[in-house]
PDB file of C-alpha atoms in Angstrom:
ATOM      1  CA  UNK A   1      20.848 -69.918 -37.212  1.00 63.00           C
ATOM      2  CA  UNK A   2      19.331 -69.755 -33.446  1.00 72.00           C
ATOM      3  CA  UNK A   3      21.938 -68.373 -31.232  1.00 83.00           C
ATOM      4  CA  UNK A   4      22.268 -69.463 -27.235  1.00 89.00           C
ATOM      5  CA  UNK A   5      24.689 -68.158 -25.286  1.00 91.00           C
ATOM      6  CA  UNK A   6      25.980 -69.215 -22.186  1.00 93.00           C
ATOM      7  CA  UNK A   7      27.688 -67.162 -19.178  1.00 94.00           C
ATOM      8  CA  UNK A   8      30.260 -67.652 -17.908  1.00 94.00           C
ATOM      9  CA  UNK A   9      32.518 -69.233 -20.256  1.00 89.00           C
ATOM     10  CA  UNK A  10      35.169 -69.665 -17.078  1.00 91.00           C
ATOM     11  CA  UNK A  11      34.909 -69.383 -13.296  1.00 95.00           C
ATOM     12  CA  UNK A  12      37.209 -70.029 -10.692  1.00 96.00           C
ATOM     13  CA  UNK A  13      35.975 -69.531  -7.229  1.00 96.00           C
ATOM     14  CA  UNK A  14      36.997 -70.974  -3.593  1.00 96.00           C
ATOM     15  CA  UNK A  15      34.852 -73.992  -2.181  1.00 96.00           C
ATOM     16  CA  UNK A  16      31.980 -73.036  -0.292  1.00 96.00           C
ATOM     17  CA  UNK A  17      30.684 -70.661  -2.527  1.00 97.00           C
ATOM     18  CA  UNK A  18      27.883 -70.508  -5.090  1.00 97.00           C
ATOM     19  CA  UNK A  19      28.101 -70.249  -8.858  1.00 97.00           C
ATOM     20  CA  UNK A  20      25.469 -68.727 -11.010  1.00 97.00           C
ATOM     21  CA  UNK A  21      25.423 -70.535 -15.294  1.00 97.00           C
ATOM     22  CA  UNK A  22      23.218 -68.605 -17.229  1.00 96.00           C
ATOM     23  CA  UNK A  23      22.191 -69.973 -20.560  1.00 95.00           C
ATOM     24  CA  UNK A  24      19.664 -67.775 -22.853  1.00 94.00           C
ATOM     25  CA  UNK A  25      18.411 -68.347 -26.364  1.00 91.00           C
ATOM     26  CA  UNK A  26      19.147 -64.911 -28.322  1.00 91.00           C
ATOM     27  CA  UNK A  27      16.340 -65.510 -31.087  1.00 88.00           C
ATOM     28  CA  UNK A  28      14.065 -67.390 -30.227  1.00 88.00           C
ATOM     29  CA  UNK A  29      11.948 -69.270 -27.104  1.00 88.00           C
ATOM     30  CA  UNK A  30      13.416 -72.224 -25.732  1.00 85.00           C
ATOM     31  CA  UNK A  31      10.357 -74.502 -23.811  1.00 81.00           C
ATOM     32  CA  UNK A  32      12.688 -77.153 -22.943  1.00 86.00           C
ATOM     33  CA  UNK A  33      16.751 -76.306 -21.835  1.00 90.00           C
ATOM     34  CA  UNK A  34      19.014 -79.264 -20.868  1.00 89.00           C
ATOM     35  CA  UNK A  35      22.026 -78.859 -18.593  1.00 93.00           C
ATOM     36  CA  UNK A  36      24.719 -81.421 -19.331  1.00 90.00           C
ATOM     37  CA  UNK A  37      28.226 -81.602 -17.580  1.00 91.00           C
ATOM     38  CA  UNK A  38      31.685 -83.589 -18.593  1.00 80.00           C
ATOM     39  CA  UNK A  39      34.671 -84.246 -16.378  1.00 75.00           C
ATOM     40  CA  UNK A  40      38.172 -84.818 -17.464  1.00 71.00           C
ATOM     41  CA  UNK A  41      38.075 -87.738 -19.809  1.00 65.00           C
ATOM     42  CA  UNK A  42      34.287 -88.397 -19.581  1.00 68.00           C
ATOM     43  CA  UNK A  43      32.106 -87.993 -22.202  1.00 67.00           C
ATOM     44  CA  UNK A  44      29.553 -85.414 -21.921  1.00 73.00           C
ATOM     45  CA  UNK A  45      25.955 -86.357 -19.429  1.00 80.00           C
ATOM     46  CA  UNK A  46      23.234 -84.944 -18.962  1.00 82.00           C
ATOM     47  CA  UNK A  47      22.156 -83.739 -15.797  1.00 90.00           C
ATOM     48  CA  UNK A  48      18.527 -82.131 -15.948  1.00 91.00           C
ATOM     49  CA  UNK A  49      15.771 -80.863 -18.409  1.00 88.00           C
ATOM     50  CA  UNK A  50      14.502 -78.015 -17.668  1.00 89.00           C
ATOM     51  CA  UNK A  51      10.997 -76.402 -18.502  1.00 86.00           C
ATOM     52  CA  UNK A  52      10.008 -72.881 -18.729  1.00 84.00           C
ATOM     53  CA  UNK A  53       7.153 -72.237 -15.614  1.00 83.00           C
ATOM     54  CA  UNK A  54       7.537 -75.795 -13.923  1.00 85.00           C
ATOM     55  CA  UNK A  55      10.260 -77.944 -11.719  1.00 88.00           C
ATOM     56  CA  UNK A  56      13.240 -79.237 -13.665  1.00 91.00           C
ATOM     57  CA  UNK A  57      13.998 -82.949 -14.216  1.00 90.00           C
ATOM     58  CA  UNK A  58      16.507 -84.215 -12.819  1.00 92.00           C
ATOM     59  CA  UNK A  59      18.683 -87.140 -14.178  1.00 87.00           C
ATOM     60  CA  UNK A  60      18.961 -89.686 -11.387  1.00 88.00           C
ATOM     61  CA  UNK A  61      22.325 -89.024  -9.447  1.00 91.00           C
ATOM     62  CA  UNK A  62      21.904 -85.326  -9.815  1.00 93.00           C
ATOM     63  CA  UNK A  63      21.435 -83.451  -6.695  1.00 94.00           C
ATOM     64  CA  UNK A  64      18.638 -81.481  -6.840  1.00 93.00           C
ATOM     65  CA  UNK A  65      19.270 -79.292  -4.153  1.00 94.00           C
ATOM     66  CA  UNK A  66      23.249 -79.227  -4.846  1.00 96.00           C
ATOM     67  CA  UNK A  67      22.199 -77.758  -8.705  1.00 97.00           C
ATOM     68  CA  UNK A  68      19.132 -75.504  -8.511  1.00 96.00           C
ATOM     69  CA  UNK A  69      18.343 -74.936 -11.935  1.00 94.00           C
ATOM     70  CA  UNK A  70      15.646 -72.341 -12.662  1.00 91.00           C
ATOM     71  CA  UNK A  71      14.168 -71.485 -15.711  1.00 89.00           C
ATOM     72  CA  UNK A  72      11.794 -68.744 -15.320  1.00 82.00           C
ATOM     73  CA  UNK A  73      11.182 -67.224 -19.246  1.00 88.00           C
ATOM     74  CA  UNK A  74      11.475 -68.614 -22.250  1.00 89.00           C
ATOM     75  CA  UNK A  75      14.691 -67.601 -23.573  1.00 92.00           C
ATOM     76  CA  UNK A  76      16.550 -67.778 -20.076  1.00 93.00           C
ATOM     77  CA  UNK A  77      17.449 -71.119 -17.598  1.00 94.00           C
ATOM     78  CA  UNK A  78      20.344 -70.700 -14.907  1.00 95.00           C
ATOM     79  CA  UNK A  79      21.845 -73.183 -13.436  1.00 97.00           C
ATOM     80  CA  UNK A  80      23.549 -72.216  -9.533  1.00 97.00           C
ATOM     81  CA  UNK A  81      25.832 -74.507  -7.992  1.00 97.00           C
ATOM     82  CA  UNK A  82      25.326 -74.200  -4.254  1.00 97.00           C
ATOM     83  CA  UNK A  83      27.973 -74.389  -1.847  1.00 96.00           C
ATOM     84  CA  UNK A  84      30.702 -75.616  -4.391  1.00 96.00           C
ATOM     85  CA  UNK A  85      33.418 -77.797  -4.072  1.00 96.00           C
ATOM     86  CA  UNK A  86      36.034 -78.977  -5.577  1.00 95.00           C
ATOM     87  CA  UNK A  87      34.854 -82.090  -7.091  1.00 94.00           C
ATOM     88  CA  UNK A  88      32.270 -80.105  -8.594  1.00 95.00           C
ATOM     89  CA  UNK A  89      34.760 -78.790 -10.771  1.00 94.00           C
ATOM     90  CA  UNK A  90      33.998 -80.035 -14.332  1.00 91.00           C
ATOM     91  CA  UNK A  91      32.811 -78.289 -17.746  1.00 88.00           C
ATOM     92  CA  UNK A  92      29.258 -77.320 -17.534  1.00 92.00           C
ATOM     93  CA  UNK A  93      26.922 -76.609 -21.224  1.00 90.00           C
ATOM     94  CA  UNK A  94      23.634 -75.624 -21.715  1.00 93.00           C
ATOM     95  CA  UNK A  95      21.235 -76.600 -24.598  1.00 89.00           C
ATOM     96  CA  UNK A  96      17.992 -74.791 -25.743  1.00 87.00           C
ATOM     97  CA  UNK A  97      15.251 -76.711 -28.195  1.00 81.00           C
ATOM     98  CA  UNK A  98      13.674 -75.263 -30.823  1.00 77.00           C
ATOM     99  CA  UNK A  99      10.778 -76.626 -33.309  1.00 73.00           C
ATOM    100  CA  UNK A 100      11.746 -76.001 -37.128  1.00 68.00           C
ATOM    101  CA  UNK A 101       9.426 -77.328 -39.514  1.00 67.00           C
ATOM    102  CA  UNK A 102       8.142 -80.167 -37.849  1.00 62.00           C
ATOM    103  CA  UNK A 103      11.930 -81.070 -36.528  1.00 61.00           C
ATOM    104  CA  UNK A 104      13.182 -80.292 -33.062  1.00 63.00           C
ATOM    105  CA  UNK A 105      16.544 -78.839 -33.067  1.00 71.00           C
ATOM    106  CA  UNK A 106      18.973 -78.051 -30.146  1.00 71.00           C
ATOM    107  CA  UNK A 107      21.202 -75.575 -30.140  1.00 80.00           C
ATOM    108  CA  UNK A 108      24.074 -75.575 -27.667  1.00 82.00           C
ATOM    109  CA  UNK A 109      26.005 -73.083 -25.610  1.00 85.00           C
ATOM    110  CA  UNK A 110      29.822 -72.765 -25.912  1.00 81.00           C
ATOM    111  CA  UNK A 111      29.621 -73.972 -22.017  1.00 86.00           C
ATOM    112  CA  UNK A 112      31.570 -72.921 -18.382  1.00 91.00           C
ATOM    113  CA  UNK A 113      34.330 -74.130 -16.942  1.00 89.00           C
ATOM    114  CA  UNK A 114      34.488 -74.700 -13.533  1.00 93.00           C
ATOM    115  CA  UNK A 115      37.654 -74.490 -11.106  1.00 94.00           C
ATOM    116  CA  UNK A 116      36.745 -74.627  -7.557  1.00 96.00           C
ATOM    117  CA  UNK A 117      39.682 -74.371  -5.045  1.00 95.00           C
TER     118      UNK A 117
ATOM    119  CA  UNK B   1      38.265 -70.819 -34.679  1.00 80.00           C
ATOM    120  CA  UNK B   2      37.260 -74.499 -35.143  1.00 85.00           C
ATOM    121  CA  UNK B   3      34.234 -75.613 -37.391  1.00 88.00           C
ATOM    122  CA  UNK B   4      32.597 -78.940 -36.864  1.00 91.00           C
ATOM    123  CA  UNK B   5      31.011 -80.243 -40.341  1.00 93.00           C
ATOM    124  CA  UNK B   6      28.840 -83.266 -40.676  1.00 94.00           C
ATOM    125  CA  UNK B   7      28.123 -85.271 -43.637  1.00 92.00           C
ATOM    126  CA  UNK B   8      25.436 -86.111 -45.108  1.00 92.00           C
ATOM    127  CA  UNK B   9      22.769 -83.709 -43.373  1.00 91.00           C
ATOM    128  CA  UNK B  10      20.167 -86.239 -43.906  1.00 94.00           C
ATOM    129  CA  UNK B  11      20.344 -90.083 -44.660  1.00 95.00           C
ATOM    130  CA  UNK B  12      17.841 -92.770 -45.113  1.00 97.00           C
ATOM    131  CA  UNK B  13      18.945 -96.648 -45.669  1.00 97.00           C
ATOM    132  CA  UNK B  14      16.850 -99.596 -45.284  1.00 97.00           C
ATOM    133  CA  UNK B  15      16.971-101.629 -41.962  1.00 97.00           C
ATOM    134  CA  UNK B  16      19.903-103.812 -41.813  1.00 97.00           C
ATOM    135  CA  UNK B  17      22.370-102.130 -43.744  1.00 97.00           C
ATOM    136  CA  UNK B  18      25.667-100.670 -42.280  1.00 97.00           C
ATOM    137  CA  UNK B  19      26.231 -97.028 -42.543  1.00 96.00           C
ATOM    138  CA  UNK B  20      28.720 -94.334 -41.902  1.00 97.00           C
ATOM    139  CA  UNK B  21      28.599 -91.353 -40.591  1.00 97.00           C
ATOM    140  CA  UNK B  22      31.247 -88.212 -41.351  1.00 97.00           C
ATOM    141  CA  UNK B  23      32.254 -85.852 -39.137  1.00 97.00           C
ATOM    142  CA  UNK B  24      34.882 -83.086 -40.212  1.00 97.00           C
ATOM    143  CA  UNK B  25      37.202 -80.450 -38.105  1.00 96.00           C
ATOM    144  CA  UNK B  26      39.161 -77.591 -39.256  1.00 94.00           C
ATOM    145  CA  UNK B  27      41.150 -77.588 -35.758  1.00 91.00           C
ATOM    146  CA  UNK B  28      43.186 -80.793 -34.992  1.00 91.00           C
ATOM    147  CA  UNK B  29      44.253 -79.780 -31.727  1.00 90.00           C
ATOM    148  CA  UNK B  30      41.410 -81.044 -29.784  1.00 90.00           C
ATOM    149  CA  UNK B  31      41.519 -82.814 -26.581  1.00 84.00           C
ATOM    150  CA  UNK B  32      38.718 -85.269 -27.727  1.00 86.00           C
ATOM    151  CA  UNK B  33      35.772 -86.140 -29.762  1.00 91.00           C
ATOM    152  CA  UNK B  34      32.127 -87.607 -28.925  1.00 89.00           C
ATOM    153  CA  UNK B  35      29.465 -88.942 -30.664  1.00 93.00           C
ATOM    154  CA  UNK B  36      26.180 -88.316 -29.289  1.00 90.00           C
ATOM    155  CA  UNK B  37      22.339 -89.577 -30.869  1.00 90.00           C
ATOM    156  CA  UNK B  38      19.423 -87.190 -29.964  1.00 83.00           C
ATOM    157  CA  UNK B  39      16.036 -88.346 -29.917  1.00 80.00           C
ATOM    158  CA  UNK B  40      13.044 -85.712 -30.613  1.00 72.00           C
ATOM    159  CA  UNK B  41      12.176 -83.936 -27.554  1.00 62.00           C
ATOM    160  CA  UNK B  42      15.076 -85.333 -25.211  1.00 67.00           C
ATOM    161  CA  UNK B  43      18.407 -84.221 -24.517  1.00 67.00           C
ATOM    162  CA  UNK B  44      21.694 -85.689 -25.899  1.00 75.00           C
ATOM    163  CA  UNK B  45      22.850 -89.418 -25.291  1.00 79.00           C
ATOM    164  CA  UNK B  46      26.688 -89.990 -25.554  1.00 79.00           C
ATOM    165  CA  UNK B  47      27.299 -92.812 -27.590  1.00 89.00           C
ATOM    166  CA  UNK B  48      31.264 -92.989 -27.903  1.00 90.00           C
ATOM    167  CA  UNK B  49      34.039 -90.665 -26.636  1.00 86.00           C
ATOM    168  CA  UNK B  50      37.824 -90.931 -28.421  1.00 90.00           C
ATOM    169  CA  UNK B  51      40.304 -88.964 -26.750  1.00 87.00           C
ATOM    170  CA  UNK B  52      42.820 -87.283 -28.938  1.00 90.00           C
ATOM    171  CA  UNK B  53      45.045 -90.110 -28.776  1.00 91.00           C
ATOM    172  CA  UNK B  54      43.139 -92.841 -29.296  1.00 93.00           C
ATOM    173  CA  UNK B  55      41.966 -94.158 -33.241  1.00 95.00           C
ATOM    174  CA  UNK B  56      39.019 -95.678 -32.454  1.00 95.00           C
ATOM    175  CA  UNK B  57      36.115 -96.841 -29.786  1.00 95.00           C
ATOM    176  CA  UNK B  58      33.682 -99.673 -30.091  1.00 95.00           C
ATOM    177  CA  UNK B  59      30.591-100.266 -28.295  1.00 93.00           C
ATOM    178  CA  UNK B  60      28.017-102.857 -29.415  1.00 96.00           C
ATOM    179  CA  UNK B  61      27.050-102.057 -33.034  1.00 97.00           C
ATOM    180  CA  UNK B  62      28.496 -98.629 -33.287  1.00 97.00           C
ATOM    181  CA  UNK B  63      32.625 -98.098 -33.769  1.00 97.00           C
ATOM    182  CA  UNK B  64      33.870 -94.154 -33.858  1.00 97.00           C
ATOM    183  CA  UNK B  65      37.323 -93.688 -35.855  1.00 97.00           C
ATOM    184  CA  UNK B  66      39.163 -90.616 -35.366  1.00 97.00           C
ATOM    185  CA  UNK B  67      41.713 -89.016 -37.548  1.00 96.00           C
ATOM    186  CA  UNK B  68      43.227 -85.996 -35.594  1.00 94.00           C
ATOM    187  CA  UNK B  69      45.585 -85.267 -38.366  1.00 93.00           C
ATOM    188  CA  UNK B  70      43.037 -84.837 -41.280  1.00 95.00           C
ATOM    189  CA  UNK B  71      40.361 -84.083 -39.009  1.00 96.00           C
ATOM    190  CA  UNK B  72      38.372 -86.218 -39.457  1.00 97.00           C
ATOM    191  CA  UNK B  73      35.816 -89.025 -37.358  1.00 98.00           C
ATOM    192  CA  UNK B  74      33.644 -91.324 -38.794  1.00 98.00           C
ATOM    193  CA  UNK B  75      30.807 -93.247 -36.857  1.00 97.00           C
ATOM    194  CA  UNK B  76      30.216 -96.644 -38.330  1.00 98.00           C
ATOM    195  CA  UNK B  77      26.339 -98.684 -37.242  1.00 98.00           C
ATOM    196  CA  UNK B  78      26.659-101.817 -38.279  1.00 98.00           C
ATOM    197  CA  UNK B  79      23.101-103.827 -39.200  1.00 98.00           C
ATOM    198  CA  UNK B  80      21.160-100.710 -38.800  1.00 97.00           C
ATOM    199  CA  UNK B  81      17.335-100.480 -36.989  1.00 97.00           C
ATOM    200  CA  UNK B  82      14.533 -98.681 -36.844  1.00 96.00           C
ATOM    201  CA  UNK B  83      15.174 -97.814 -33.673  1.00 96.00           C
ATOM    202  CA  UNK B  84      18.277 -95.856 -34.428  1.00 97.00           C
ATOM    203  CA  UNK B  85      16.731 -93.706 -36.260  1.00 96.00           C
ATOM    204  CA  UNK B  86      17.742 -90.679 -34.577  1.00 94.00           C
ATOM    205  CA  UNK B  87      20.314 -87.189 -35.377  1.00 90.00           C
ATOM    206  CA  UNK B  88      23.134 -88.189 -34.090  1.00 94.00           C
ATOM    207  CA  UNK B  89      25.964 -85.234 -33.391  1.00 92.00           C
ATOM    208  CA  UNK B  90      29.584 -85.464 -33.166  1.00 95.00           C
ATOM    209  CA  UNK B  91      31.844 -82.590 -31.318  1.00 91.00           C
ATOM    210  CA  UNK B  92      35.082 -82.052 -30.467  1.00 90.00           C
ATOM    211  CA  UNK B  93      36.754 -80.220 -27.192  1.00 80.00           C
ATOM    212  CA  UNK B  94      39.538 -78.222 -27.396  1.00 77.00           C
ATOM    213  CA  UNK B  95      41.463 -78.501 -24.378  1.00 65.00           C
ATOM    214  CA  UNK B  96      43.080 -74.893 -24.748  1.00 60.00           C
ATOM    215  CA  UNK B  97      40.101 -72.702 -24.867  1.00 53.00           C
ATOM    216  CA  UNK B  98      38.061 -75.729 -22.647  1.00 56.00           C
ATOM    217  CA  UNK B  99      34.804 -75.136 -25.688  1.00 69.00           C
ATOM    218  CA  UNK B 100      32.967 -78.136 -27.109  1.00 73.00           C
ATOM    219  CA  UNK B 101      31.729 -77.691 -30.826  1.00 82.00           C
ATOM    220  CA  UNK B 102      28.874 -79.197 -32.225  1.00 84.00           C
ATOM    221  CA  UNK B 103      28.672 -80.365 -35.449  1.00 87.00           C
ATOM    222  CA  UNK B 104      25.661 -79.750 -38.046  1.00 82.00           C
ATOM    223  CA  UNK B 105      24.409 -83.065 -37.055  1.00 88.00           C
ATOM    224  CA  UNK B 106      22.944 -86.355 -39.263  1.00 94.00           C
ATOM    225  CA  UNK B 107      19.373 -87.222 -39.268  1.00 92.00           C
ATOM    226  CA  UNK B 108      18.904 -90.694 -39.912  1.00 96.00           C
ATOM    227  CA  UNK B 109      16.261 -92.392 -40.769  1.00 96.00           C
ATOM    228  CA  UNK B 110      15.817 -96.440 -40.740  1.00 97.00           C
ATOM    229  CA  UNK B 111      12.943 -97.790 -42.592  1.00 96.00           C
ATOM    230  CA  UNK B 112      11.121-101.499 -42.427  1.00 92.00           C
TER     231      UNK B 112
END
C-alpha cells in the first residue's frame, strides 16, 4: 500500500524557535496533503489543505502566518511552526490523497509530537 | 506494534436503516479512540472521540462504544441517509509511543 512518512516523529525545542514537519508520499504523488493537529484530550482537527504549486487552505482559526505550510512537489508538503510556543505544543499528522480506481484514498503519516518549553 | 482493522471494507444498506460499524485493535493500551467520516476530496471530519476510560460517546445519530479490553469499538448510525454516505475511519492513540493508527476504513454507501 502507498507509504507517507512523516519527520519528525518527536521534537522538543525552547519557545521562540521554529519547527520544520515534513510529510512525503514514498510511492506515489500526493496533489492534495492535509495537516491536522490534536491536543491532549481533543479529537483530531484539521488545520489546512494543502496543494502542490498553489497557497494552502487554511481552516478558519488557523494562523496562516503562525503555520507556513509549503508544498512545493508532489510527493513533499512541510509544515514550519514559526516562533513556537508553548501552547503550540500538541501532536501534529500529515495526510497525502491518492486516486485508486475511481476512489480517493488518504494515507496518513505516523505524525510529530511537539514539546515546546 | 498495534494494527487497526475495520470491518466490513465496504457496506451498502438502504436509507433509514441503522448500521454498525467495527473497528478492531491488537494493542489495548491506547490512550483513546476516534471516529472520523471522510468525504471524497476533503480531509478528515472527527465525528466522536472515547478516551480510554470512557465506554461510549453519543452525538446526534451516531454512538461510538469502546471495548479496551477486547479491543474493540463499534460506531452505531442510527436511521441512516444518503448523506452519510461517506468512509468513515476509526484510530486509536497510544499514549506511550504518542502515534495515531488508522484503521482500513468503511465505505458506506446509503441508497434512496
Amino acid at each position: 500500500g502507498a507509504v507517507v512518512s512523516q519527520h519528525p516523529s518527536r521534537v522538543i525545542c525552547k519557545s521562540g524557535t521554529s519547527v520544520k514537519i515534513e510529510c512525503r508520499s514514498l510511492d506515489f504523488q500526493a496533489t492534495t496533503m492535509f495537516w491536522y493537529r490534536q491536543f491532549p484530550k481533543k479529537s483530531l482537527m484539521l488545520m489546512a489543505t494543502s496543494n502542490e504549486g498553489s497557497k494552502a487552505t487554511y481552516e478558519q482559526g488557523v494562523e496562516k502566518d503562525k503555520f507556513l505550510i509549503n508544498h512545493a512537489s508532489l510527493t513533499l508538503s512541510t509544515l514550519t511552526v514559526t516562533s513556537a510556543h508553548p501552547e503550540d505544543s500538541s501532536f501534529y499528522i500529515c495526510s497525502a490523497s491518492l486516486s485508486q480506481g475511481g476512489n480517493e484514498k488518504l494515507f496518513f503519516g505516523s505524525g510529530t509530537q511537539l514539546s515546546v518549553l | 506494534k498495534q494494527e487497526v482493522t475495520q470491518i466490513p471494507a465496504a457496506l451498502s444498506v438502504p436509507e433509514g436503516e441503522n448500521l454498525v460499524l467495527n473497528c478492531s485493535f491488537t494493542d489495548s493500551a491506547i490512550y483513546n479512540l476516534q471516529w472520523f467520516r471522510q468525504d471524497p476530496g476533503k480531509g478528515l471530519t472527527s465525528l466522536l472521540l472515547i478516551q480510554s476510560s470512557q465506554r461510549e460517546q453519543t452525538s446526534g445519530r451516531l454512538n461510538a462504544s469502546l471495548d479496551k479490553s477486547s479491543g474493540r469499538s463499534t460506531l452505531y448510525i442510527a436511521a441512516s441517509q444518503p448523506g452519510d454516505s461517506a468512509t468513515y475511519l476509526c484510530a486509536v492513540f497510544t499514549g506511550t509511543a504518542s502515534k495515531l493508527t488508522f484503521g482500513t476504513g468503511t465505505r458506506l454507501q446509503v441508497t434512496l
